[in-house]
Short mmCIF file of C-alpha atoms in Angstrom, two decimals:
data_model
loop_
_atom_site.label_atom_id
_atom_site.label_comp_id
_atom_site.label_asym_id
_atom_site.label_seq_id
_atom_site.Cartn_x
_atom_site.Cartn_y
_atom_site.Cartn_z
CA MET A 187 65.28 93.61 180.89
CA LYS A 188 65.88 91.22 177.92
CA THR A 189 66.17 92.60 174.80
CA LEU A 190 64.68 90.34 171.64
CA THR A 191 65.95 90.99 168.50
CA ILE A 192 63.09 90.31 165.63
CA ASP A 193 63.87 90.62 162.01
CA PHE A 194 60.45 91.03 160.39
CA VAL A 195 60.27 90.57 156.49
CA SER A 196 57.86 92.18 154.61
CA ASP A 197 56.84 94.46 151.94
CA VAL A 198 55.03 97.91 152.77
CA VAL A 199 52.25 96.60 150.12
CA CYS A 200 51.11 93.60 151.88
CA PRO A 201 48.13 93.97 153.87
CA TRP A 202 48.76 91.04 155.96
CA CYS A 203 51.71 92.18 157.02
CA ALA A 204 50.31 95.65 158.11
CA VAL A 205 48.13 93.32 160.31
CA GLY A 206 50.99 91.31 161.48
CA LEU A 207 52.71 94.13 162.39
CA GLY A 208 49.81 95.61 164.48
CA GLY A 209 49.40 92.30 165.78
CA LEU A 210 53.17 92.16 166.98
CA GLU A 211 52.95 95.58 168.37
CA THR A 212 50.25 94.70 170.26
CA ALA A 213 52.08 91.49 171.78
CA LEU A 214 55.28 93.37 172.50
CA ASP A 215 53.43 95.95 174.31
CA ARG A 216 51.77 93.01 176.70
CA VAL A 217 55.33 91.65 177.41
CA ARG A 218 57.31 94.80 178.30
CA ALA A 219 55.28 94.59 182.01
CA ASP A 220 57.20 91.42 182.11
CA GLY A 221 60.99 92.71 181.21
CA ILE A 222 60.90 91.84 177.89
CA ASP A 223 61.68 94.68 174.97
CA ALA A 224 62.08 94.13 171.38
CA GLN A 225 64.17 95.62 168.92
CA ILE A 226 62.64 95.29 165.12
CA ARG A 227 64.47 95.12 162.22
CA PHE A 228 62.90 95.96 159.10
CA GLN A 229 63.90 93.37 156.29
CA PRO A 230 62.95 93.82 152.45
CA PHE A 231 61.04 91.40 150.38
CA GLU A 232 59.16 92.87 147.25
CA LEU A 233 55.93 90.97 146.70
CA ASN A 234 55.97 92.48 142.94
CA PRO A 235 59.58 93.18 141.69
CA GLY A 236 58.51 93.52 138.38
CA MET A 237 55.51 96.25 138.95
CA ALA A 238 55.52 98.86 136.94
CA PRO A 239 55.71 102.47 138.23
CA GLU A 240 52.50 103.45 137.74
CA GLY A 241 51.33 100.47 139.56
CA GLU A 242 48.20 98.47 138.78
CA ASN A 243 44.35 98.55 139.98
CA ILE A 244 44.19 96.09 142.91
CA THR A 245 41.28 94.30 142.01
CA GLU A 246 42.83 93.48 138.84
CA HIS A 247 45.89 92.58 140.20
CA ILE A 248 44.50 90.39 142.61
CA GLY A 249 42.23 88.71 139.99
CA ARG A 250 45.48 88.20 137.76
CA LYS A 251 47.55 86.76 140.24
CA TYR A 252 45.34 84.65 142.29
CA GLY A 253 42.39 84.19 140.46
CA SER A 254 40.03 86.02 142.84
CA THR A 255 36.84 87.18 141.43
CA PRO A 256 35.92 91.43 142.26
CA GLU A 257 33.19 89.98 144.70
CA GLN A 258 36.17 87.65 146.32
CA SER A 259 38.46 90.32 146.31
CA ALA A 260 35.87 92.98 147.82
CA ALA A 261 35.35 90.29 150.80
CA ASN A 262 39.04 89.84 151.31
CA ARG A 263 39.39 93.59 151.46
CA ALA A 264 36.30 93.83 154.36
CA MET A 265 38.01 90.90 156.00
CA ILE A 266 41.81 92.60 156.27
CA HIS A 267 39.83 95.77 157.38
CA ASP A 268 38.62 94.06 160.26
CA ARG A 269 41.68 92.15 161.06
CA ALA A 270 43.73 95.47 160.94
CA ALA A 271 41.59 97.66 163.32
CA GLU A 272 41.72 94.60 165.71
CA ALA A 273 45.29 93.98 165.61
CA TRP A 274 46.00 97.86 165.89
CA ALA A 275 43.40 98.55 168.25
CA GLY A 276 45.74 98.33 171.63
CA ALA A 277 48.81 98.36 169.54
CA PRO A 278 51.27 101.43 170.01
CA GLY A 279 50.64 103.67 167.05
CA GLY A 280 47.22 102.48 166.54
CA PRO A 281 44.65 103.03 165.64
CA PHE A 282 44.87 101.89 161.71
CA GLU A 283 42.66 102.72 158.74
CA MET A 284 42.65 100.26 155.96
CA ALA A 285 40.92 102.25 153.51
CA MET A 286 41.48 99.86 150.26
CA GLY A 287 38.81 100.01 147.84
CA PRO A 288 37.88 98.57 144.63
CA ASP A 289 39.89 101.13 142.57
CA SER A 290 43.11 101.26 144.89
CA ARG A 291 46.04 100.51 143.34
CA ILE A 292 49.22 98.53 144.44
CA TRP A 293 52.52 99.93 143.48
CA ASN A 294 56.22 99.10 142.73
CA THR A 295 58.13 99.24 146.12
CA PHE A 296 61.79 99.26 145.54
CA ASP A 297 62.19 102.72 146.28
CA ALA A 298 60.20 102.01 149.65
CA HIS A 299 62.40 99.67 150.52
CA ARG A 300 65.84 101.61 149.96
CA LEU A 301 64.14 104.40 151.98
CA LEU A 302 63.45 101.89 154.73
CA HIS A 303 66.91 100.58 154.49
CA TRP A 304 68.27 104.17 155.02
CA ALA A 305 66.19 104.79 158.19
CA GLY A 306 67.66 101.94 159.27
CA THR A 307 70.92 103.01 159.34
CA LEU A 308 69.44 106.03 161.74
CA GLY A 309 68.11 103.83 164.19
CA PRO A 310 65.57 101.26 164.88
CA ALA A 311 62.91 103.64 166.17
CA GLU A 312 63.32 105.67 163.02
CA GLN A 313 62.88 102.55 160.62
CA LYS A 314 59.62 101.45 162.61
CA ALA A 315 58.39 104.92 162.72
CA LEU A 316 59.23 105.01 158.57
CA LYS A 317 57.61 101.47 158.20
CA THR A 318 54.49 102.58 160.08
CA ALA A 319 54.12 105.92 158.14
CA LEU A 320 54.54 103.88 154.64
CA LEU A 321 51.69 101.66 155.70
CA ARG A 322 49.80 104.09 156.38
CA THR A 323 50.65 106.17 153.41
CA HIS A 324 49.79 103.15 151.26
CA PHE A 325 46.88 101.57 153.23
CA SER A 326 45.17 104.65 154.86
CA ASP A 327 45.67 107.36 152.29
CA ASN A 328 46.13 105.58 148.96
CA ARG A 329 49.05 107.32 147.87
CA SER A 330 51.84 105.86 145.37
CA LEU A 331 54.72 104.48 147.01
CA ALA A 332 56.48 104.72 143.57
CA ASP A 333 56.55 108.44 143.72
CA PRO A 334 59.61 109.83 145.24
CA VAL A 335 57.66 113.04 146.69
CA VAL A 336 55.13 110.76 148.31
CA LEU A 337 58.23 108.77 149.95
CA ALA A 338 59.70 112.02 150.99
CA ASP A 339 56.16 113.06 152.50
CA ALA A 340 56.06 109.58 154.48
CA ALA A 341 59.50 110.23 155.89
CA GLU A 342 58.61 113.69 156.77
CA ALA A 343 55.90 112.39 158.60
CA ALA A 344 57.65 110.10 160.41
#
């Protein structure tokens, strides 16, 4: 079996990264029958390194950062919800629920990336399990990735 190494550079609060991971997992599941396997290494990228620990309302953040109106932000969230459901439908670990709403928050992810780095020292399977748990913690459960207790819960869930 041929093994590919894929470096997946992303932030755990990036919704398009969550969609992309679901699509990648689905594609990799399809090519395994052809004798191709992959090892995914998750690399950190902080979208908002200056984000305060208390985070920011997602609608306000997107409006400030990209100039989106609340209506545009709601339409984007609906599109991301649908794309995530589609991408994760056939993926190992799916389905995936994007439960972002107008009052959801975006968080500082520095400590989440440190935790992912630690999980990578345990092995690629452990790191992938934690990455998925962190995505679910943020996007499905709307919990703070800046909270050490929440990060410990995600690590335990992985």
